[in-house]
Amino acid sequence: MKLFPIRGGIHPDYRKELSSEKAIVALPLPELLYIPLQQHIGAPAEALVQAGELVKKGQLIARSQGGISAPQHAPTSGRIKAVTDIPAPHPSGLPQPTIILEPDGKDEWTDLPEPIADPLNADPQMIRERVAQAGIVGMGGAAFPSAVKLDLGTRYKLEFLLLNGAECEPYLTCDDRVMREHADEVIDGARIMAHTLGVKKIVIAIEQNKPQALAAMTGAAFTFSEVDVVGVPVQYPMGSERHLVQAITGRETPAKKLTADIGVVVHNVATARAVHQAVRFGRPLLSRVVTVSGGAVREPNNIEAPIGARVADLVALCGGFSGEPASLVNGGPMMGQPLPGLEAPVVKGMSGVLALTAGEVNEQPAGPCIRCGACVAICPCGLVPVEMAAFIRKDNFDVAAQLGVMDCVSCGSCSWACPSHIPLVHYFNYAKGMINAQERERRKNERIKLLAEAHNARMEKLAVAAEAKRAAVAARKANLAAATGEEKVEA
Amino acid sequence: MSIAPISKSGPFTHTTSSVPKTMLTVLLALVPATAFDAYLFGWPGILLFAVTVGACVAVEAGCLALAGLPMKAALGDYSAVLTGWLLAMSLPPWAPWWTGVLGAVFAIALAKHTFGGLGQNLFNPAMVARVALLVSFPVVMTAWVMPHPLFSAGAPGFSDAVAITFGGNLPDSVSAASALGYVKTELSRGIPVTQSMAHVPDLMDMALGLRAGSMGETSAILILAGGLFLMARRIISWHIPLGMMGALFLMGTLFHMLDPARYTDGMFHLMSGATFLGAFFIATDYVTSPVSKPGQLVFGIGCGVLTWVIRTYAGYPEGMAFAVLLMNSLTPIIDQYTRPRAFGRSRKGEPLPLEGK
């Protein structure tokens, strides 16, 4: 298959060898599971259980609310200990409503929905409902409810499903292992998804630094002529949705549009596996593979962990820390979020837990910009980070927006490449937040203005009406007086 | 165990490149040419070089102290050393010590720190200093000497060198015109280029450095090697050097073809003066050149054309420094017009149209 170049990009130290040869191991059931009600983009789920209640594995414990949301299920059987607020796996570390489940060790399944017989000929709506019920969200990290994305076929003219197995983030090997060990499940899930989207063709893109995954997936796809497994160049951020679509099709998704607008829907490989399990076995999303790696981890590993297991449990299975980690990251080192602590639970979008040494992070105090232009050359979005940062430093968000800061995907390439260690992405995230806040404020003011104007108009109308009434009354009185006067004269 | 909360967003990994490493690599690239020049021009050249670099570092330290800035990080980035080094290479090797010191004040205090220090200056500090010295002290700054290799007969010993550099005792007999200067003077006397060219060193000698000129003007081959080394290490890209040398060569060749008696040829332009030093080490200064690759190409071509224009029509025989400074002033506007096209947007910044819609 002919591939197309993408702009810029970097070649960081991948260090995937730390965990790439470790087969997926299941985490023994921890003492407690902490299941946050919000693990996805959209509205948080609503808890359906109370403290003391007994639940079985796979039982719905929180239902989705609204169009973009996802339900949560009990990852094992046990007793609900509490529904309370605990710090979320989010950089803020703010508390978030969470269901705490105490496993009983029996791991007893609830009555699961019937498998969908012959899903490749089933009604797409039925599959979408099943995926929504199973609480499946994008497992590459974005955690967008998958059922919503599987609905795109009804609104867009689609050409093919692009399965993202690029895994361009350094350290992460969870998708690599899933593709190597469960290639058949991934391919089956992808075929079900393609059918649901109403597309014939499937392209599976895998970075060439994963030859075993490429071989396994090519082998598993061999009998399906509609599936193409493609090795893509090792170039961060190849796994970025829009860039991967460009590498495969040569087409550039226009700003403010979706890849679906140019005929492609992108899903992650682990998501495809989850769809396979939901459709073929009725199993909701209860666990995910997490790469635990980094120089500060004694034995890096790929762990299939139940949702809600604490990061500390995973680290313990890896033999703990070999040294004090300089930073603890949720996800990959490029686009991951800082983890507030080891108490944070595993959530559906958590692809990795990294404990990095100071040497790996190589954090230095920021120096003056020498305008070397490295950030301009490597920006995959064609932006000028050096210029945007200069304006953001002065809180000049209007110019920063004109220069395209809202088009930045926060891939981190510029911050990585900066020889002066200027935290460019930090500036851009700050600017995006401020611009969004200003936009909200502007809309609010507009609404207030509109309401005030409507109010004034209404008041004016009332005043005019009252005036008219008063005039009418006065006129009648005058008429009446005149009439009686006339009568008097006549009398 | 506790982990200090991270107050910054990702990435949580960084390249190993840094400003000091970049500067050191550039210095390393200059070492062969500098060492050869030290040999060619002997002790006076070495003394002037040491004085200039030392003065630049001292002025940098003074400016930092005045501004109340941390000394260690700024002095540790080697930017002042590099400025001093490049300035020294653009001075006549046997010039007196005060040219280096005054140059350091021009370069570091006026051209760099009054703008806000590293990264803030609009003009290349070394070239500001060179031009300021040239227009203020034209005689001293054009007192070129032929090479007097170390330990060769007639080469000044250490004590003679001290007298030359610190005493101002430049022997009258040794001064010589640079090739560019010679051709220009002859032309002004009505002697066509075709005749005067017979008296300048041949191209091979010019390339090897066996000619009069500043340290950076001689040993073109070693400067070229250093420049290629920087390109191989990806410190600089081809855009500025190739744009500049290409434009200079093309202008030279074109006009030489039109009127050989008036215009020197392209090859002569390439090998003479500070073409290589300018193209690889001066014009490529990060701070004062455009940030995008297309912008750098425009900048390089501009430097090349202006160098040719100044060499050919202006009063000074060598125009490289002027050309770079003029283009420096255009850098912000070049930056503005050569921004890359953003992903998913047209050049004007509008979202791309959807195909077939």
XYZ file of N, CA and C in Angstrom, chain A residues 307-478:
516
model
N -10.853 -2.683 35.954
C -11.087 -1.246 36.132
C -11.263 -1.005 37.633
N -10.615 -0.013 38.161
C -10.764 0.309 39.573
C -9.619 -0.175 40.450
N -8.737 -1.029 39.895
C -7.562 -1.423 40.677
C -6.697 -0.186 40.852
N -6.080 -0.055 42.003
C -5.264 1.129 42.196
C -3.906 0.967 41.520
N -3.344 2.087 41.113
C -2.033 2.070 40.471
C -1.015 1.385 41.378
N -1.168 1.595 42.687
C -0.253 0.976 43.649
C -0.260 -0.549 43.512
N -1.460 -1.141 43.233
C -1.550 -2.599 43.073
C -0.738 -3.055 41.869
N -0.809 -2.279 40.798
C -0.087 -2.640 39.577
C 1.420 -2.530 39.796
N 1.807 -1.447 40.465
C 3.235 -1.234 40.727
C 3.762 -2.359 41.615
N 2.928 -2.789 42.578
C 3.346 -3.870 43.485
C 3.609 -5.147 42.693
N 2.743 -5.434 41.697
C 2.931 -6.646 40.887
C 4.235 -6.564 40.087
N 4.692 -5.353 39.811
C 5.930 -5.171 39.066
C 7.141 -5.110 40.002
N 6.945 -5.483 41.246
C 8.076 -5.510 42.171
C 8.388 -4.163 42.776
N 7.476 -3.212 42.630
C 7.689 -1.897 43.240
C 8.681 -1.061 42.463
N 9.096 0.014 43.105
C 10.030 0.932 42.465
C 11.466 0.544 42.789
N 12.331 0.717 41.807
C 13.744 0.447 42.045
C 14.447 1.708 42.519
N 13.798 2.830 42.378
C 14.346 4.097 42.847
C 13.221 5.092 42.926
N 13.525 6.247 43.444
C 12.490 7.279 43.561
C 12.134 7.793 42.172
N 10.874 7.624 41.712
C 10.539 8.166 40.384
C 10.468 9.693 40.417
N 10.980 10.310 39.360
C 10.913 11.769 39.276
C 9.520 12.206 38.878
N 8.863 11.410 38.033
C 7.472 11.721 37.736
C 6.693 10.451 37.455
N 5.412 10.539 37.757
C 4.496 9.416 37.641
C 3.455 9.833 36.611
N 3.340 9.050 35.537
C 2.536 9.495 34.410
C 1.420 8.512 34.104
N 0.250 9.049 33.798
C -0.893 8.273 33.341
C -0.913 8.375 31.820
N -0.524 7.277 31.139
C -0.446 7.301 29.679
C 0.996 7.286 29.223
N 1.244 7.780 28.024
C 2.609 7.804 27.502
C 3.348 9.042 27.973
N 4.664 9.076 27.792
C 5.425 10.225 28.281
C 5.197 11.485 27.458
N 4.709 11.367 26.227
C 4.533 12.552 25.393
C 3.220 13.272 25.690
N 2.127 12.515 25.698
C 0.812 13.151 25.864
C 0.105 12.733 27.139
N 0.781 11.925 27.972
C 0.148 11.471 29.197
C -0.064 12.611 30.184
N -0.830 12.308 31.222
C -1.120 13.294 32.260
C -0.334 12.914 33.504
N 0.058 13.919 34.291
C 0.686 13.556 35.563
C -0.323 12.836 36.452
N 0.106 11.768 37.113
C -0.772 11.058 38.039
C -0.665 11.734 39.399
N -1.819 11.996 40.036
C -1.737 12.675 41.328
C -1.124 11.805 42.423
N -1.168 10.486 42.267
C -0.594 9.630 43.296
C -0.850 8.171 42.987
N -0.303 7.291 43.824
C -0.444 5.850 43.579
C -1.830 5.347 43.958
N -2.625 6.182 44.627
C -3.962 5.743 45.043
C -4.954 5.830 43.893
N -4.577 6.518 42.806
C -5.502 6.682 41.685
C -5.838 5.323 41.082
N -7.097 5.125 40.687
C -7.487 3.841 40.113
C -7.231 3.751 38.603
N -7.178 2.497 38.120
C -7.100 2.249 36.681
C -8.457 2.592 36.076
N -8.447 3.379 35.019
C -9.692 3.706 34.322
C -9.612 3.191 32.889
N -10.746 3.288 32.177
C -10.840 2.649 30.867
C -9.858 3.224 29.842
N -9.498 4.493 30.008
C -8.601 5.120 29.027
C -7.137 5.085 29.432
N -6.800 4.340 30.457
C -5.426 4.363 30.969
C -4.570 3.315 30.254
N -3.728 3.784 29.338
C -2.929 2.832 28.563
C -1.616 2.501 29.258
N -1.149 3.389 30.111
C 0.121 3.118 30.767
C 0.240 3.828 32.088
N 1.084 3.252 32.934
C 1.494 3.915 34.172
C 3.013 3.950 34.107
N 3.570 5.141 34.064
C 5.016 5.243 33.933
C 5.611 5.887 35.174
N 6.631 5.248 35.699
C 7.404 5.848 36.791
C 8.776 6.137 36.200
N 9.018 7.409 35.930
C 10.219 7.782 35.183
C 11.277 8.369 36.110
N 12.526 8.024 35.827
C 13.629 8.580 36.611
C 13.940 9.993 36.104
N 14.674 10.732 36.907
C 15.032 12.099 36.523
C 15.807 12.091 35.204
N 16.637 11.074 35.011
C 17.420 10.985 33.786
C 16.546 10.802 32.560
N 15.487 10.006 32.715
C 14.589 9.784 31.581
C 13.795 11.035 31.242
N 13.342 11.726 32.276
C 12.523 12.919 32.040
C 13.399 14.046 31.497
N 14.632 14.143 32.012
C 15.579 15.178 31.600
C 14.953 16.572 31.658
N 14.310 16.823 32.774
C 13.688 18.134 32.986
C 14.769 19.136 33.386
N 14.788 20.285 32.735
C 15.764 21.325 33.064
C 15.006 22.632 33.223
N 15.559 23.568 33.979
C 14.901 24.880 34.028
C 14.891 25.505 32.634
N 13.804 26.194 32.309
C 13.688 26.784 30.970
C 14.676 27.931 30.808
N 15.343 27.975 29.673
C 16.280 29.055 29.371
C 15.686 29.979 28.335
N 16.439 30.999 27.931
C 15.911 31.899 26.898
C 15.812 31.195 25.541
N 14.799 31.562 24.769
C 14.626 30.998 23.423
C 15.715 31.557 22.512
N 16.392 30.668 21.789
C 17.428 31.147 20.867
C 16.916 31.116 19.423
N 15.616 30.963 19.259
C 14.987 30.983 17.937
C 15.605 29.983 16.968
N 15.940 28.798 17.475
C 16.623 27.827 16.612
C 15.675 27.285 15.550
N 14.357 27.398 15.796
C 13.409 26.953 14.787
C 13.115 25.463 14.813
N 13.660 24.745 15.805
C 13.393 23.300 15.886
C 11.896 23.046 16.034
N 11.224 23.861 16.852
C 9.795 23.651 17.085
C 8.996 23.879 15.807
N 9.445 24.812 14.966
C 8.733 25.094 13.716
C 8.914 23.917 12.759
N 10.140 23.397 12.727
C 10.424 22.319 11.781
C 9.676 21.042 12.148
N 9.480 20.767 13.446
C 8.906 19.472 13.821
C 7.403 19.522 14.085
N 6.801 20.706 14.145
C 5.368 20.760 14.473
C 4.550 20.012 13.425
N 3.872 18.914 13.805
C 3.101 18.161 12.815
C 1.851 18.901 12.365
N 1.493 19.972 13.067
C 0.300 20.728 12.694
C 0.646 21.968 11.884
N 1.930 22.180 11.575
C 2.313 23.334 10.767
C 2.170 24.653 11.494
N 2.330 24.636 12.795
C 2.212 25.882 13.563
C 3.603 26.445 13.851
N 3.638 27.639 14.451
C 4.908 28.275 14.809
C 4.941 28.426 16.338
N 5.320 27.353 17.039
C 5.252 27.382 18.511
C 6.016 28.548 19.124
N 7.194 28.877 18.569
C 8.002 29.943 19.161
C 7.238 31.261 19.189
N 6.499 31.536 18.127
C 5.770 32.791 18.042
C 4.535 32.776 18.957
N 3.817 31.650 18.935
C 2.619 31.555 19.776
C 3.001 31.723 21.239
N 4.092 31.068 21.646
C 4.503 31.143 23.047
C 4.840 32.574 23.435
N 5.468 33.311 22.514
C 5.849 34.692 22.816
C 4.608 35.534 23.117
N 3.539 35.317 22.355
C 2.322 36.093 22.596
C 1.602 35.621 23.857
N 1.639 34.307 24.089
C 0.936 33.784 25.268
C 1.616 34.269 26.550
N 2.944 34.426 26.491
C 3.662 34.953 27.658
C 3.146 36.325 28.057
N 2.666 37.063 27.057
C 2.129 38.399 27.322
C 0.614 38.352 27.479
N 0.062 37.163 27.634
C -1.388 36.973 27.752
C -2.144 37.580 26.574
N -1.497 37.584 25.406
C -2.157 38.103 24.211
C -2.804 36.925 23.470
N -3.987 36.533 23.955
C -4.606 35.310 23.442
C -5.223 35.495 22.066
N -5.616 36.730 21.728
C -6.225 36.953 20.417
C -5.234 36.614 19.306
N -3.999 37.132 19.444
C -3.001 36.847 18.416
C -2.627 35.370 18.436
N -2.514 34.800 19.633
C -2.182 33.368 19.734
C -3.238 32.541 19.004
N -4.498 32.936 19.143
C -5.575 32.215 18.465
C -5.463 32.391 16.952
N -5.121 33.621 16.536
C -4.934 33.849 15.096
C -3.806 32.983 14.545
N -2.773 32.793 15.363
C -1.637 31.984 14.922
C -1.960 30.492 14.977
N -3.134 30.142 15.499
C -3.579 28.749 15.408
C -3.392 27.926 16.651
N -3.312 28.550 17.828
C -3.062 27.745 19.030
C -4.188 26.730 19.259
N -5.410 27.042 18.797
C -6.497 26.087 19.002
C -6.379 24.872 18.073
N -5.522 24.950 17.054
C -5.284 23.807 16.163
C -4.237 22.864 16.738
N -3.551 23.302 17.797
C -2.487 22.481 18.401
C -3.121 21.237 19.014
N -2.513 20.061 18.762
C -3.062 18.820 19.313
C -2.342 18.412 20.597
N -1.473 19.283 21.093
C -0.712 19.015 22.330
C 0.101 17.728 22.243
N 0.671 17.461 21.078
C 1.426 16.210 20.927
C 2.738 16.257 21.698
N 3.205 17.472 22.022
C 4.403 17.585 22.858
C 5.712 17.597 22.098
N 5.666 17.483 20.768
C 6.909 17.427 19.997
C 7.773 18.669 20.207
N 7.137 19.848 20.263
C 7.921 21.081 20.390
C 8.609 21.159 21.742
N 7.860 20.822 22.804
C 8.477 20.840 24.132
C 9.622 19.844 24.204
N 9.419 18.697 23.556
C 10.455 17.665 23.570
C 11.715 18.183 22.888
N 11.531 18.861 21.741
C 12.678 19.228 20.913
C 13.380 20.494 21.390
N 12.720 21.302 22.216
C 13.284 22.615 22.556
C 14.602 22.498 23.313
N 15.702 23.028 22.741
C 16.982 22.926 23.442
C 17.024 23.791 24.698
N 16.126 24.791 24.773
C 16.081 25.646 25.961
C 15.070 25.132 26.982
N 14.479 23.959 26.699
C 13.526 23.328 27.625
C 12.370 24.250 27.997
N 11.894 25.022 27.040
C 10.738 25.881 27.290
C 9.487 24.995 27.240
N 8.646 25.050 28.276
C 7.466 24.173 28.310
C 6.371 24.688 27.386
N 6.610 24.567 26.072
C 5.702 25.160 25.083
C 4.280 24.630 25.208
N 4.143 23.296 25.351
C 2.800 22.712 25.419
C 2.048 23.244 26.639
N 2.797 23.464 27.706
C 2.183 24.025 28.907
C 1.579 25.401 28.596
N 2.327 26.213 27.868
C 1.805 27.514 27.442
C 0.528 27.340 26.622
N 0.573 26.380 25.679
C -0.564 26.233 24.760
C -1.798 25.724 25.498
N -1.593 24.787 26.423
C -2.740 24.299 27.192
C -3.350 25.436 28.011
N -2.466 26.257 28.572
C -2.930 27.430 29.341
C -3.744 28.346 28.430
N -3.218 28.639 27.240
C -3.912 29.538 26.313
C -5.249 28.951 25.888
N -5.266 27.633 25.616
C -6.528 27.009 25.199
C -7.576 27.164 26.294
N -7.158 26.943 27.530
C -8.081 27.094 28.660
C -8.607 28.507 28.751
N -7.681 29.473 28.618
C -8.087 30.869 28.735
C -9.017 31.266 27.589
N -8.676 30.825 26.375
C -9.506 31.186 25.219
C -10.893 30.569 25.356
N -10.955 29.317 25.808
C -12.262 28.679 26.020
C -13.064 29.432 27.074
N -12.376 29.832 28.145
C -13.069 30.560 29.219
C -13.590 31.898 28.696
N -12.745 32.584 27.902
C -13.168 33.871 27.335
C -14.378 33.683 26.422
N -14.324 32.590 25.652
C -15.413 32.299 24.712
C -16.716 32.058 25.484
N -16.611 31.285 26.571
C -17.789 31.035 27.416
C -18.328 32.348 27.976
N -17.412 33.182 28.455
C -17.781 34.473 29.045
C -18.477 35.334 27.992
N -17.901 35.315 26.767
C -18.458 36.117 25.688
C -19.882 35.665 25.372
N -20.071 34.334 25.299
C -21.407 33.804 24.994
C -22.396 34.166 26.084
N -21.909 34.074 27.325
C -22.763 34.401 28.463
C -23.199 35.865 28.379
N -22.221 36.739 28.104
C -22.542 38.169 28.013
C -23.523 38.448 26.890
N -23.317 37.751 25.779
C -24.216 37.937 24.643
C -25.639 37.556 25.036
N -25.720 36.431 25.755
C -27.027 35.939 26.184
C -27.666 36.948 27.135
N -26.848 37.465 28.069
C -27.368 38.446 29.028
C -27.859 39.689 28.286
N -27.048 40.106 27.287
C -27.414 41.291 26.517
C -28.745 41.063 25.798
N -28.843 39.866 25.209
C -30.054 39.514 24.477
C -31.266 39.542 25.406
N -31.090 38.938 26.584
C -32.186 38.877 27.547
C -32.558 40.287 28.015
N -31.500 41.087 28.270
C -31.758 42.447 28.746
C -32.508 43.247 27.691
N -32.080 43.075 26.425
C -32.753 43.791 25.345
C -34.208 43.368 25.232
N -34.430 42.058 25.334
C -35.799 41.536 25.253
C -36.626 42.104 26.392
N -36.001 42.164 27.580
C -36.686 42.685 28.758
C -37.074 44.152 28.538
N -36.098 44.941 28.031
C -36.361 46.354 27.784
C -37.477 46.531 26.756
N -37.412 45.722 25.711
C -38.431 45.814 24.659
C -39.815 45.512 25.229
N -39.831 44.471 26.087
C -41.102 44.090 26.695
C -41.631 45.238 27.565
N -40.722 45.802 28.361
C -41.113 46.897 29.263
C -41.633 48.096 28.472
N -40.926 48.368 27.357
C -41.343 49.481 26.520
C -42.756 49.254 25.974
N -42.941 48.015 25.498
C -44.244 47.647 24.962
C -45.324 47.856 26.015
N -45.016 47.378 27.238
C -45.979 47.504 28.335
C -46.273 48.976 28.613
N -45.173 49.763 28.599
C -45.337 51.190 28.895
C -46.215 51.853 27.833
N -45.949 51.503 26.582
C -46.745 52.057 25.479
C -48.207 51.668 25.642
N -48.422 50.385 25.972
C -49.786 49.881 26.130
C -50.487 50.621 27.268
N -49.714 50.784 28.398
C -50.299 51.469 29.564
C -50.652 52.907 29.212
N -49.736 53.525 28.466
C -49.957 54.918 28.045
C -51.230 55.020 27.194
N -51.333 54.067 26.249
C -52.491 54.055 25.351
C -53.789 53.896 26.154
N -53.684 52.982 27.152
C -54.851 52.712 27.974
C -55.264 53.983 28.731
N -54.178 54.610 29.323
C -54.434 55.814 30.077
C -55.089 56.875 29.194
N -54.557 57.007 28.000
C -55.082 58.001 27.068
C -56.538 57.694 26.736
N -56.774 56.387 26.521
C -58.136 55.971 26.170
C -59.106 56.307 27.298
N -58.656 56.002 28.534
C -59.508 56.268 29.696
C -59.784 57.766 29.802
N -58.675 58.539 29.625
C -58.826 59.997 29.733
C -59.795 60.514 28.683
N -59.662 59.950 27.467
C -60.533 60.394 26.376
C -61.991 60.077 26.697
N -62.162 58.832 27.232
C -63.539 58.455 27.551
C -64.141 59.405 28.608
N -63.269 59.681 29.621
C -63.719 60.573 30.699
C -64.102 61.934 30.127
N -63.225 62.404 29.234
C -63.473 63.715 28.631
C -64.781 63.700 27.851
